[in-house]
Coordinates of C-alpha atoms in Angstrom, one line a residue:
M1 CA 80.6 51.3 120.5
S2 CA 78.6 52.8 117.6
D3 CA 79.4 56.4 116.6
N4 CA 76.4 58.6 117.3
R5 CA 77.6 62.0 116.0
P6 CA 74.9 64.6 116.4
T7 CA 74.3 65.7 112.9
I8 CA 71.1 66.1 110.8
G9 CA 71.8 65.0 107.3
T10 CA 74.9 66.9 106.1
R11 CA 74.6 69.9 108.4
P12 CA 75.3 70.3 112.1
L13 CA 72.5 69.8 114.5
R14 CA 71.1 73.1 115.7
V15 CA 70.1 73.7 119.3
G16 CA 67.9 76.7 120.0
M17 CA 68.3 78.1 123.5
L18 CA 66.0 80.6 125.3
T19 CA 68.3 82.5 127.6
P20 CA 67.7 84.7 130.7
S21 CA 68.6 88.3 129.6
S22 CA 71.0 88.9 132.5
N23 CA 72.8 85.6 132.1
T24 CA 76.5 85.9 131.1
C25 CA 77.6 82.3 131.8
L26 CA 75.6 79.8 129.7
E27 CA 76.5 81.0 126.2
P28 CA 80.3 80.9 126.6
V29 CA 80.1 77.7 128.7
T30 CA 77.9 76.1 126.1
Y31 CA 80.4 77.0 123.4
G32 CA 83.2 75.6 125.5
L33 CA 81.3 72.3 126.0
L34 CA 80.7 72.1 122.3
R35 CA 84.4 71.7 121.7
G36 CA 83.6 68.1 122.3
A37 CA 81.2 68.0 119.4
A38 CA 83.9 68.5 116.7
G39 CA 81.8 70.9 114.7
T40 CA 78.7 68.7 114.5
V41 CA 76.5 70.9 116.8
S42 CA 75.7 74.6 116.7
A43 CA 74.0 76.6 119.5
H44 CA 71.7 79.6 118.8
F45 CA 70.3 81.9 121.5
A46 CA 67.4 84.3 122.1
R47 CA 67.0 86.3 125.2
V48 CA 64.0 86.8 127.4
P49 CA 63.9 89.4 130.3
V50 CA 65.1 87.9 133.6
T51 CA 67.0 89.9 136.2
R52 CA 66.0 88.9 139.7
I53 CA 65.2 85.6 141.4
A54 CA 62.8 85.8 144.4
L55 CA 59.5 84.4 145.6
D56 CA 57.2 87.3 144.7
S57 CA 54.8 88.0 142.0
G58 CA 57.1 90.5 140.3
S59 CA 59.9 88.0 140.0
D60 CA 57.4 85.2 138.9
A61 CA 56.1 87.4 136.1
Q62 CA 59.5 87.3 134.4
F63 CA 58.8 83.6 133.5
D64 CA 55.5 84.2 131.7
P65 CA 55.4 81.9 128.7
V66 CA 54.3 84.7 126.3
P67 CA 57.7 86.3 125.7
M68 CA 59.3 82.8 125.6
L69 CA 57.0 81.7 122.9
A70 CA 57.7 84.8 120.9
A71 CA 61.5 84.1 121.2
A72 CA 61.0 80.5 120.4
R73 CA 59.2 81.3 117.1
Q74 CA 62.2 83.5 116.1
L75 CA 64.6 80.6 116.8
A76 CA 62.4 78.3 114.8
D77 CA 63.0 80.6 111.8
A78 CA 66.6 79.3 112.0
K79 CA 65.3 75.8 111.6
V80 CA 66.7 74.6 114.9
D81 CA 66.2 70.9 115.7
V82 CA 65.4 71.3 119.4
L83 CA 64.4 74.1 121.7
V84 CA 65.3 74.5 125.4
W85 CA 64.4 77.0 128.1
N86 CA 67.9 77.4 129.5
G87 CA 66.8 78.5 132.9
T88 CA 65.9 76.7 136.2
S89 CA 62.8 78.6 137.2
G90 CA 60.7 75.4 137.2
S91 CA 62.8 74.2 140.1
W92 CA 61.0 76.6 142.4
L93 CA 57.9 77.7 140.4
G94 CA 57.0 74.0 139.7
V95 CA 58.2 71.2 137.5
E96 CA 54.7 70.8 136.1
R97 CA 54.9 74.4 134.9
D98 CA 58.0 73.5 133.0
R99 CA 56.3 70.4 131.4
K100 CA 53.5 72.7 130.2
L101 CA 56.0 75.2 128.9
A102 CA 57.9 72.5 126.9
A103 CA 54.6 71.3 125.4
A104 CA 53.6 74.9 124.5
L105 CA 57.0 75.6 122.9
T106 CA 56.6 72.5 120.7
E107 CA 52.9 73.3 119.9
A108 CA 53.9 76.8 118.8
T109 CA 56.9 75.8 116.7
G110 CA 56.7 72.1 115.8
V111 CA 60.1 71.7 117.4
P112 CA 60.8 69.3 120.4
A113 CA 61.5 71.2 123.6
T114 CA 62.7 70.8 127.1
T115 CA 64.0 72.9 130.0
S116 CA 67.0 73.0 132.4
T117 CA 65.0 71.7 135.3
L118 CA 63.5 68.8 133.3
S119 CA 67.0 68.1 132.1
L120 CA 68.4 67.8 135.6
L121 CA 65.5 65.5 136.6
D122 CA 66.2 63.4 133.5
A123 CA 69.9 63.2 134.5
C124 CA 68.9 62.0 138.0
A125 CA 66.6 59.3 136.4
A126 CA 69.3 58.1 134.1
Y127 CA 71.7 57.6 137.0
G128 CA 69.1 56.3 139.5
V129 CA 69.6 59.2 141.8
T130 CA 67.1 59.5 144.7
R131 CA 69.1 61.6 147.1
L132 CA 70.6 64.7 145.5
G133 CA 73.0 67.3 146.8
L134 CA 72.1 70.9 145.9
A135 CA 74.6 73.7 145.1
L136 CA 72.6 77.0 144.7
P137 CA 73.3 80.7 144.4
Y138 CA 69.8 81.7 145.6
T139 CA 68.4 83.1 148.8
R140 CA 67.4 80.6 151.4
D141 CA 63.7 80.8 150.8
V142 CA 64.2 80.0 147.1
A143 CA 66.5 77.2 148.1
D144 CA 63.8 75.8 150.4
A145 CA 61.2 76.0 147.7
I146 CA 63.5 74.0 145.4
V147 CA 64.0 71.3 148.1
A148 CA 60.2 71.0 148.4
E149 CA 59.6 70.9 144.7
Y150 CA 62.2 68.2 144.1
A151 CA 60.7 66.2 147.0
R152 CA 57.5 66.1 145.0
E153 CA 59.5 64.6 142.2
G154 CA 60.8 61.8 144.4
L155 CA 64.2 63.4 145.2
E156 CA 65.4 63.8 148.8
C157 CA 67.9 66.7 148.9
V158 CA 71.0 67.5 150.8
L159 CA 71.3 71.3 150.7
A160 CA 74.6 73.1 151.0
E161 CA 74.3 76.6 152.4
P162 CA 73.2 78.8 149.4
F163 CA 75.1 81.9 148.5
G164 CA 72.1 84.1 149.3
E165 CA 72.0 86.1 146.0
D166 CA 68.9 87.4 144.2
D167 CA 70.5 89.4 141.4
N168 CA 70.7 87.1 138.5
E169 CA 73.6 88.9 136.8
A170 CA 75.6 88.6 140.1
F171 CA 75.4 84.8 140.0
A172 CA 78.0 84.5 137.3
R173 CA 80.4 86.6 139.4
I174 CA 80.6 83.9 142.1
P175 CA 84.1 82.4 141.6
A176 CA 84.2 78.9 140.3
A177 CA 86.4 77.9 143.2
D178 CA 83.6 78.9 145.6
V179 CA 81.0 77.0 143.5
A180 CA 83.3 73.9 143.8
R181 CA 83.5 74.2 147.6
Q182 CA 79.7 74.4 147.7
V183 CA 79.5 71.3 145.6
E184 CA 81.8 69.5 148.0
A185 CA 79.6 70.6 150.9
A186 CA 76.5 69.2 149.2
A187 CA 78.2 65.9 148.5
T188 CA 77.5 64.6 152.1
D189 CA 74.9 62.8 154.1
G190 CA 74.4 60.1 151.5
A191 CA 74.0 62.3 148.4
Q192 CA 74.3 60.1 145.3
A193 CA 75.0 63.1 143.0
V194 CA 75.2 66.9 143.3
A195 CA 73.3 69.3 141.0
V196 CA 74.5 72.9 140.4
V197 CA 71.0 74.4 140.0
C198 CA 71.4 77.6 138.0
T199 CA 72.5 78.2 134.4
N200 CA 74.3 81.4 135.4
V201 CA 76.8 79.7 137.7
H202 CA 80.2 78.5 136.7
G203 CA 80.1 74.8 137.6
A204 CA 80.5 73.0 134.3
F205 CA 84.2 73.1 134.0
E206 CA 84.7 72.0 137.6
A207 CA 82.6 68.8 137.2
E208 CA 85.2 66.4 135.9
R209 CA 87.7 67.2 138.8
L210 CA 85.0 67.2 141.4
E211 CA 83.6 63.8 140.3
Q212 CA 87.1 62.3 140.5
A213 CA 87.5 63.7 144.0
L214 CA 84.0 62.9 145.3
D215 CA 83.2 59.7 143.4
I216 CA 79.7 60.8 142.6
P217 CA 78.2 62.5 139.5
V218 CA 78.1 66.3 139.4
F219 CA 75.2 67.6 137.2
D220 CA 75.8 71.2 136.2
S221 CA 72.7 72.9 134.8
V222 CA 74.3 74.2 131.6
T223 CA 75.8 70.8 130.9
A224 CA 72.6 69.0 131.7
T225 CA 70.6 71.3 129.4
L226 CA 72.9 70.8 126.4
W227 CA 73.0 67.0 127.1
N228 CA 69.2 66.7 127.2
A229 CA 68.7 68.9 124.2
L230 CA 71.0 66.6 122.1
R231 CA 69.2 63.5 123.3
L232 CA 65.8 65.1 122.5
A233 CA 67.1 65.8 119.0
G234 CA 68.1 62.1 118.6
A235 CA 71.8 62.4 119.2
A236 CA 73.9 60.5 121.8
P237 CA 76.8 62.6 122.9
S238 CA 79.9 60.9 124.3
W239 CA 82.5 63.6 125.0
S240 CA 85.3 63.3 127.5
G241 CA 86.6 66.1 129.7
F242 CA 83.3 67.6 131.1
G243 CA 82.1 65.0 133.5
T244 CA 80.1 61.8 133.4
L245 CA 76.9 63.3 132.0
L246 CA 78.2 64.3 128.5
R247 CA 80.5 61.2 128.5
D248 CA 78.2 58.5 129.8
G249 CA 74.7 60.0 130.3
A250 CA 73.2 59.2 126.9
L251 CA 74.1 55.5 127.3
R252 CA 72.7 55.4 130.8
A253 CA 69.5 57.0 129.7
E254 CA 69.1 54.6 126.9
V255 CA 69.7 51.6 129.2
Q256 CA 67.1 53.0 131.6
S257 CA 64.6 53.4 128.8
V258 CA 65.1 49.8 127.7
L259 CA 64.8 48.5 131.2
T260 CA 61.7 50.5 131.9
G261 CA 60.1 49.1 128.7
L262 CA 61.1 45.6 129.6
L263 CA 59.6 45.9 133.1
S264 CA 56.3 47.0 131.6
A265 CA 56.3 44.4 128.8
T266 CA 56.9 41.5 131.3
G267 CA 55.0 42.7 134.3
A268 CA 58.1 41.9 136.3
D269 CA 59.1 43.4 139.6
R270 CA 62.7 44.5 138.8
T271 CA 64.9 44.7 135.6
T272 CA 68.6 45.5 135.7
F273 CA 71.5 45.6 133.3
R274 CA 75.1 44.9 134.4
V275 CA 78.0 45.6 132.0
D276 CA 81.8 46.0 132.0
L277 CA 82.5 49.3 130.2
P278 CA 85.5 50.9 132.1
A279 CA 85.6 53.9 129.6
H280 CA 82.0 54.8 130.8
G281 CA 82.7 54.1 134.5
L282 CA 80.6 50.9 134.4
H283 CA 81.4 47.6 136.1
V284 CA 79.2 44.5 136.5
D285 CA 79.3 44.6 140.3
L286 CA 77.1 47.7 140.2
T287 CA 74.1 48.0 137.8
A288 CA 74.2 50.3 134.8
G289 CA 70.5 50.7 135.2
E290 CA 67.5 49.5 137.1
A291 CA 63.7 49.7 136.7
L292 CA 61.5 48.9 139.7
G293 CA 57.8 48.0 140.3
E294 CA 56.0 49.9 143.1
G295 CA 57.4 49.1 146.5
V296 CA 60.2 46.9 145.2
R297 CA 63.6 47.3 146.9
S298 CA 66.5 48.7 144.8
I299 CA 69.6 46.6 144.2
R300 CA 71.3 49.3 142.2
R301 CA 74.0 50.3 144.7
D302 CA 74.7 46.9 146.3
A303 CA 78.3 45.9 145.2
S304 CA 78.7 43.2 147.8
L305 CA 78.8 40.3 145.4
D306 CA 81.5 39.3 142.8
Q307 CA 79.0 39.0 140.0
R308 CA 81.2 37.2 137.5
R309 CA 81.6 34.3 140.0
L310 CA 77.9 33.7 140.5
N311 CA 76.6 30.3 139.4
T312 CA 74.0 31.8 137.2
V313 CA 76.5 34.2 135.5
E314 CA 79.0 31.4 134.9
W315 CA 76.2 29.5 133.3
L316 CA 75.5 32.5 131.0
E317 CA 79.2 32.7 130.1
A318 CA 79.3 29.0 129.2
E319 CA 75.9 28.8 127.4
R320 CA 75.6 32.3 125.8
R321 CA 71.8 32.1 125.8
A322 CA 69.0 33.2 128.0
L323 CA 68.5 31.5 131.3
V324 CA 64.8 31.2 132.2
Q325 CA 64.0 30.2 135.8
P326 CA 60.4 30.0 136.9
H327 CA 61.7 29.0 140.3
F328 CA 65.0 28.2 142.0
R329 CA 64.7 24.5 142.7
D330 CA 67.0 23.5 139.9
A331 CA 70.6 24.5 139.1
P332 CA 72.1 26.9 138.4
N333 CA 71.3 28.5 141.8
P334 CA 71.3 32.2 142.3
P335 CA 73.1 33.8 145.3
Q336 CA 71.1 33.3 148.5
A337 CA 71.1 37.0 149.1
L338 CA 69.0 37.5 146.0
I339 CA 66.3 35.5 147.6
D340 CA 66.7 36.4 151.3
V341 CA 67.5 40.1 151.0
Y342 CA 65.8 41.1 147.8
G343 CA 62.9 38.6 147.8
V344 CA 63.4 37.2 144.2
N345 CA 61.8 33.9 143.5
A346 CA 62.0 33.7 139.7
Q347 CA 64.2 35.3 137.1
M348 CA 65.3 35.5 133.5
L349 CA 68.8 36.4 132.5
S350 CA 70.1 37.2 129.0
P351 CA 73.8 37.7 128.0
V352 CA 74.8 40.8 126.0
Q353 CA 77.8 40.0 123.8
T354 CA 80.1 42.4 122.0
G355 CA 83.3 41.4 120.1
G356 CA 82.8 37.7 121.0
A357 CA 82.8 38.5 124.8
M358 CA 80.0 38.5 127.2
T359 CA 80.1 42.2 128.1
G360 CA 77.1 42.1 130.4
W361 CA 73.7 40.8 131.0
I362 CA 70.1 41.8 131.6
S363 CA 68.2 40.4 134.6
V364 CA 64.4 40.2 135.0
H365 CA 63.2 39.5 138.5
S366 CA 59.9 38.3 140.0
M367 CA 59.1 38.3 143.7
R368 CA 57.0 35.2 143.2
E369 CA 57.5 32.0 141.3
R370 CA 56.0 32.4 137.8
A371 CA 56.1 30.7 134.4
W372 CA 57.7 33.1 132.0
S373 CA 55.6 33.3 128.9
A374 CA 56.8 33.2 125.3
A375 CA 55.9 37.0 125.1
D376 CA 58.1 37.6 128.2
Q377 CA 61.0 35.8 126.6
E378 CA 60.5 37.7 123.3
A379 CA 60.5 41.0 125.2
L380 CA 63.8 40.0 126.9
A381 CA 65.3 39.0 123.5
A382 CA 64.3 42.4 122.0
A383 CA 65.8 44.3 124.9
T384 CA 69.0 42.3 124.5
A385 CA 69.2 43.1 120.8
V386 CA 68.8 46.8 121.4
L387 CA 71.6 46.9 124.0
T388 CA 73.8 44.7 121.9
E389 CA 73.5 47.0 119.0
R390 CA 74.0 50.1 121.2
L391 CA 77.3 48.6 122.6
S392 CA 78.6 47.4 119.2

């Protein structure tokens, strides 16, 4: 795969982070994560007053954008390449509030910006997570507010019992082993991933071990914030040792972006990408990404078929060109489950080749028979070229 080292010209990429004043976790953890960057990224911090997390006006006032904007302007003096609010307040105060904050930070400084909450949501989108386990240090009323806010963003939540703290400084004193047990408790009831929602909790260095034990992603807030900051700055981190998000998340997010664009360009009902990349935890029997039209059933987590043995995939392997099927009356025939279970009646498939091998393929599905236009086929070819280059 291509090397996407996060540098700007000849200097390291600079990440500017707005940090809650009582936070003692995120700076050392961020430096620890940056060991994977081999000196190509530097992190720079400015603090804003935050000491208590509760659902009252006094606590809410800590997250007024005015001091954040002042701190961001100071960080901009260091010519940082991206800005982040490294706090999860949007998770209970409102995701839309964070979207407005990110826009205001960019307007004030000219620097692209995001937040920890937006980063967690972007991680869920990259991995197709719709049911999320939550590991939280907060009081129960704050935790319930987060569950309600995430539901508005399309995420059902499995809530482990929160630690019940409201002193922000105290969050970092929760032992990492206790955080790990809370993550395990949240990885139940169909959770497709677990998020440690707080940037002052030590979950980042537990993620790799927990993922291996639980077989689902663990999104730590500090890790997710750094990951998304690098993406926003145009980098594509792929670092081992800290869990799937820093290792595989940039690739998954790019795949998702390509598939979403292809869905829009073709007016199809579903687009997917299947690929064999063991180093990134990807195998063709489960999709690496999926984009869906409204009301269309997801196929993402169905591993019931041996994909390489399907008639259509064997045709791709032999022909190494796009298969365009306006209907399924002619060979090669798709699996009957694609028609009966998922309602597909027309499709286009395109092989993605690297090193002379068919590493994977893109699928474009329609719930009705349709003639695929030249523009549809050109959009598929363009998406194939993007993913081929990304994997080369």
